[in-house]
Short mmCIF file of C-alpha atoms in Angstrom, two decimals:
data_model
loop_
_atom_site.label_atom_id
_atom_site.label_comp_id
_atom_site.label_asym_id
_atom_site.label_seq_id
_atom_site.Cartn_x
_atom_site.Cartn_y
_atom_site.Cartn_z
CA MET A 1 126.86 89.26 107.04
CA ALA A 2 123.48 88.97 104.34
CA LEU A 3 120.95 91.26 105.91
CA PRO A 4 117.01 90.26 105.69
CA LEU A 5 115.32 90.09 102.62
CA ILE A 6 111.93 93.13 102.33
CA PRO A 7 109.24 91.57 100.08
CA VAL A 8 107.59 94.48 97.96
CA LYS A 9 104.46 95.15 96.69
CA THR A 10 104.04 95.04 92.62
CA PRO A 11 102.26 97.96 90.48
CA ASP A 12 99.92 94.43 89.26
CA GLY A 13 99.76 94.18 93.04
CA GLN A 14 98.82 96.95 94.35
CA ALA A 15 96.17 96.98 91.51
CA GLU A 16 95.70 92.58 92.67
CA LEU A 17 93.84 94.99 96.34
CA SER A 18 91.93 98.00 95.19
CA SER A 19 90.48 95.62 91.76
CA ARG A 20 89.11 93.35 94.21
CA GLN A 21 88.81 91.28 91.02
CA ARG A 22 89.69 87.39 93.16
CA ARG A 23 92.23 86.13 90.36
CA VAL A 24 93.70 85.08 93.45
CA SER A 25 92.02 83.29 96.69
CA GLN A 26 91.81 85.21 99.25
CA ARG A 27 94.50 83.29 101.34
CA HIS A 28 96.79 85.11 98.48
CA ARG A 29 95.37 88.02 99.47
CA THR A 30 95.87 87.72 103.12
CA VAL A 31 99.38 87.18 102.58
CA LEU A 32 99.23 90.90 100.45
CA LEU A 33 97.84 92.64 102.43
CA LEU A 34 101.14 91.51 104.85
CA VAL A 35 102.92 92.15 102.24
CA ASP A 36 103.52 96.45 103.12
CA GLY A 37 107.51 97.38 102.57
CA ARG A 38 108.20 96.96 105.95
CA ARG A 39 108.29 93.78 107.25
CA ASN A 40 110.66 91.00 105.89
CA GLU A 41 109.76 87.48 104.53
CA ASP A 42 110.34 85.23 107.39
CA GLU A 43 107.51 87.70 109.19
CA VAL A 44 105.14 87.99 106.45
CA ARG A 45 106.21 83.83 106.72
CA HIS A 46 104.73 83.86 110.15
CA LEU A 47 102.60 85.78 110.16
CA ALA A 48 100.57 83.66 107.10
CA VAL A 49 101.00 80.36 109.00
CA GLN A 50 98.89 81.96 111.99
CA ALA A 51 96.11 83.09 110.11
CA GLY A 52 96.38 80.00 108.36
CA VAL A 53 97.11 81.11 104.90
CA PRO A 54 99.84 77.85 103.61
CA ASP A 55 103.70 78.62 103.00
CA GLN A 56 102.84 78.17 99.27
CA CYS A 57 100.74 81.41 99.00
CA PHE A 58 104.28 83.66 99.34
CA ASP A 59 106.26 81.97 96.38
CA ASP A 60 102.69 81.48 94.64
CA LEU A 61 102.24 85.83 94.83
CA LEU A 62 106.30 85.86 93.98
CA GLU A 63 105.74 83.84 90.34
CA LEU A 64 102.58 85.74 89.85
CA GLY A 65 104.75 89.20 89.91
CA LEU A 66 102.48 90.43 92.74
CA ILE A 67 105.63 90.58 95.39
CA LEU A 68 109.15 91.11 95.27
CA LEU A 69 112.10 90.58 97.01
CA PRO A 70 114.96 93.06 95.76
CA GLN A 71 118.52 91.33 94.93
CA PRO A 72 120.64 89.95 98.63
CA THR A 73 123.20 91.11 99.92
CA VAL A 74 125.52 90.92 102.59
CA VAL A 75 127.50 92.63 104.72
CA LEU A 76 131.90 93.39 104.77
CA ASN A 77 134.33 94.58 107.30
CA VAL A 78 137.16 95.84 105.00
CA ALA A 79 139.73 97.76 106.82
CA PRO A 80 141.15 100.96 106.36
CA PRO A 81 144.81 101.27 105.11
CA VAL A 82 144.92 104.49 107.76
CA ASP A 83 142.73 103.96 110.50
CA GLU A 84 140.96 101.09 112.15
CA THR A 85 137.80 101.85 112.27
CA PRO A 86 135.43 99.86 109.90
CA LEU A 87 134.19 100.65 105.91
CA HIS A 88 130.72 98.62 105.79
CA VAL A 89 130.22 97.38 102.66
CA ASP A 90 126.63 96.36 101.10
CA ILE A 91 127.84 93.88 97.77
CA PRO A 92 124.99 91.83 96.12
CA LEU A 93 125.30 87.64 96.99
CA ALA A 94 125.73 87.02 93.28
CA ALA A 95 129.00 88.93 92.65
CA ILE A 96 130.14 86.91 95.54
CA GLU A 97 128.56 83.63 94.90
CA PRO A 98 131.70 80.49 93.95
CA GLN A 99 132.47 79.78 90.76
CA ALA A 100 131.29 76.01 89.59
CA PRO A 101 133.51 73.24 89.39
CA ALA A 102 135.05 72.95 85.37
CA ASP A 103 132.75 69.27 85.27
CA ALA A 104 129.19 70.83 86.39
CA ALA A 105 128.94 71.52 82.53
CA ASP A 106 129.08 67.03 82.13
CA SER A 107 126.71 66.39 84.43
CA VAL A 108 122.76 64.60 83.76
CA LEU A 109 121.51 66.77 86.87
CA PRO A 110 119.22 69.29 85.59
CA ALA A 111 119.62 72.73 87.46
CA SER A 112 118.38 73.15 91.13
CA ARG A 113 115.63 75.65 89.40
CA THR A 114 114.25 73.12 87.71
CA LEU A 115 113.35 70.44 90.10
CA GLN A 116 110.92 72.56 91.97
CA PRO A 117 106.87 72.28 90.66
CA GLU A 118 105.33 74.55 89.02
CA SER A 119 102.34 76.25 91.61
CA VAL A 120 99.05 75.80 90.56
CA ILE A 121 96.51 78.22 92.66
CA THR A 122 93.42 76.47 92.14
CA ASP A 123 90.82 77.72 95.57
CA SER A 124 88.56 73.96 96.05
CA MET A 125 93.11 73.35 96.86
CA LEU A 126 93.40 76.12 99.19
CA GLY A 127 90.65 77.42 100.36
CA ASP A 128 88.96 80.90 100.77
CA ALA A 129 88.21 81.00 104.19
CA VAL A 130 90.13 82.58 106.23
CA SER A 131 89.70 83.76 110.02
CA ASP A 132 88.49 87.15 110.53
CA SER A 133 89.34 87.08 114.27
CA VAL A 134 92.61 86.52 113.62
CA LEU A 135 93.95 88.78 110.58
CA GLN A 136 92.04 91.25 113.67
CA GLN A 137 94.56 90.36 116.45
CA ILE A 138 97.41 90.74 113.76
CA GLY A 139 96.13 93.83 113.12
CA ILE A 140 95.55 93.38 109.14
CA GLU A 141 92.12 95.14 107.79
CA GLU A 142 90.53 94.16 103.40
CA PRO A 143 90.44 97.72 102.29
CA THR A 144 87.15 99.36 102.73
CA ASP A 145 84.76 99.74 100.39
CA ASP A 146 81.59 101.78 101.55
CA ALA A 147 79.70 102.06 98.55
CA LEU A 148 78.55 97.59 98.95
CA GLU A 149 78.45 98.38 102.96
CA GLU A 150 75.22 101.23 102.14
CA ALA A 151 74.29 98.63 99.72
CA ARG A 152 74.00 96.04 102.03
CA ALA A 153 72.42 97.63 104.79
CA ILE A 154 69.80 98.35 102.59
CA LEU A 155 69.32 95.60 101.56
CA MET A 156 69.25 93.86 105.58
CA ARG A 157 67.54 96.98 106.51
CA ALA A 158 64.16 96.09 104.00
CA VAL A 159 65.01 91.63 104.47
CA ARG A 160 64.30 92.84 108.15
CA THR A 161 61.07 94.77 108.14
CA GLU A 162 59.28 93.15 105.51
CA ALA A 163 60.56 89.50 106.17
CA PRO A 164 61.51 89.29 109.41
CA LEU A 165 61.33 85.73 109.64
CA ALA A 166 61.57 83.96 106.96
CA GLY A 167 64.22 86.85 105.08
CA SER A 168 66.07 85.05 108.56
CA LEU A 169 68.45 83.14 105.90
CA THR A 170 68.94 85.79 103.47
CA LEU A 171 70.27 88.07 105.63
CA LEU A 172 72.94 85.33 107.04
CA ARG A 173 73.83 85.86 103.16
CA LEU A 174 73.80 89.44 103.07
CA LYS A 175 75.90 89.93 106.51
CA ARG A 176 78.21 87.27 104.19
CA ALA A 177 79.05 88.64 101.25
CA ARG A 178 83.00 89.86 100.56
CA THR A 179 82.27 91.69 97.16
CA ARG A 180 79.46 93.38 94.62
CA ALA A 181 79.34 91.10 92.82
CA ALA A 182 78.12 88.19 95.34
CA LEU A 183 75.49 91.02 96.04
CA ALA A 184 74.48 91.20 93.41
CA GLY A 185 73.59 87.77 93.45
CA LEU A 186 71.55 88.40 96.02
CA MET A 187 69.54 90.86 94.51
CA ASP A 188 66.64 88.63 92.63
CA GLU A 189 66.14 86.16 96.35
CA VAL A 190 65.77 89.73 98.14
CA GLU A 191 63.55 91.28 94.92
CA ALA A 192 61.69 88.28 95.95
CA ARG A 193 61.77 88.51 99.98
CA ILE A 194 60.26 92.22 99.86
CA THR A 195 58.22 92.76 97.37
CA LYS A 196 54.41 92.97 97.78
CA PRO A 197 51.45 94.27 95.79
CA TYR A 198 51.02 97.47 98.26
CA ARG A 199 54.99 98.36 98.67
CA SER A 200 55.81 96.73 95.21
CA LEU A 201 56.82 100.76 94.22
CA ALA A 202 59.30 100.93 97.59
CA ALA A 203 61.11 98.03 96.71
CA GLN A 204 61.84 98.76 93.04
CA GLN A 205 62.89 102.00 94.67
CA THR A 206 65.68 99.65 96.92
CA LEU A 207 66.81 98.18 94.41
CA ARG A 208 67.76 100.54 92.26
CA ARG A 209 69.32 102.69 94.41
CA VAL A 210 71.09 99.66 95.13
CA ARG A 211 71.95 98.77 91.95
CA GLN A 212 73.35 102.58 91.79
CA LEU A 213 75.78 102.32 94.60
CA LEU A 214 76.94 98.60 93.44
CA ALA A 215 78.37 100.18 89.96
CA THR A 216 79.97 103.18 91.63
CA ARG A 217 83.68 102.96 90.70
CA THR A 218 85.61 101.91 93.96
CA ASP A 219 88.89 103.46 93.44
CA SER A 220 88.62 106.17 94.91
CA ALA A 221 87.35 104.98 97.55
CA LEU A 222 89.72 102.54 99.16
CA PRO A 223 92.84 103.77 100.97
CA LYS A 224 96.26 103.28 99.57
CA THR A 225 98.36 100.78 99.59
CA TYR A 226 102.24 100.07 100.09
#
């Protein structure tokens, strides 16, 4: 009987979650978060589909080397010579795979692995939107970035104070920004909203504080992933 395969994150996969460099789409990051070293492959795939992630994303992460599956094993019952207590031995499946027929070399068909299409990861094909409510139901949360959240709060407070009506769209964009780069891209828009002739110094101090927060390292603020 084959034991269930439990995928694990490789060092590259852990670095992808910590660095937030967005080498892969948000849906691929969701699968990375689901791989915790306890769920087996079927459970990870099932939860990913529930979160709106295509099943192909799991295979993409395998090909990119961000996750791996240990070599499958089977349990054999070997009868001992003295008593009737069975002995359980784990043997890799590769060691008991049947040999190919003698005429296999003459086959004109390529090996099955060569027939698999190459995976191409593009956000335009897979999309980045994954329901936060679905992930919360599953019990998966993105690693938090305290500096990012503090910077977001400072900017939103400044816009609410200086432009509560005209800055409503800016507030929505600030709330939806998921990365430091996205938040930094809104700095010019925020500056235009909060800079007043008599409040220019306060606005510059606010923006300077936000830029300092966004420039800090993220490694220490993120929890460990396994």
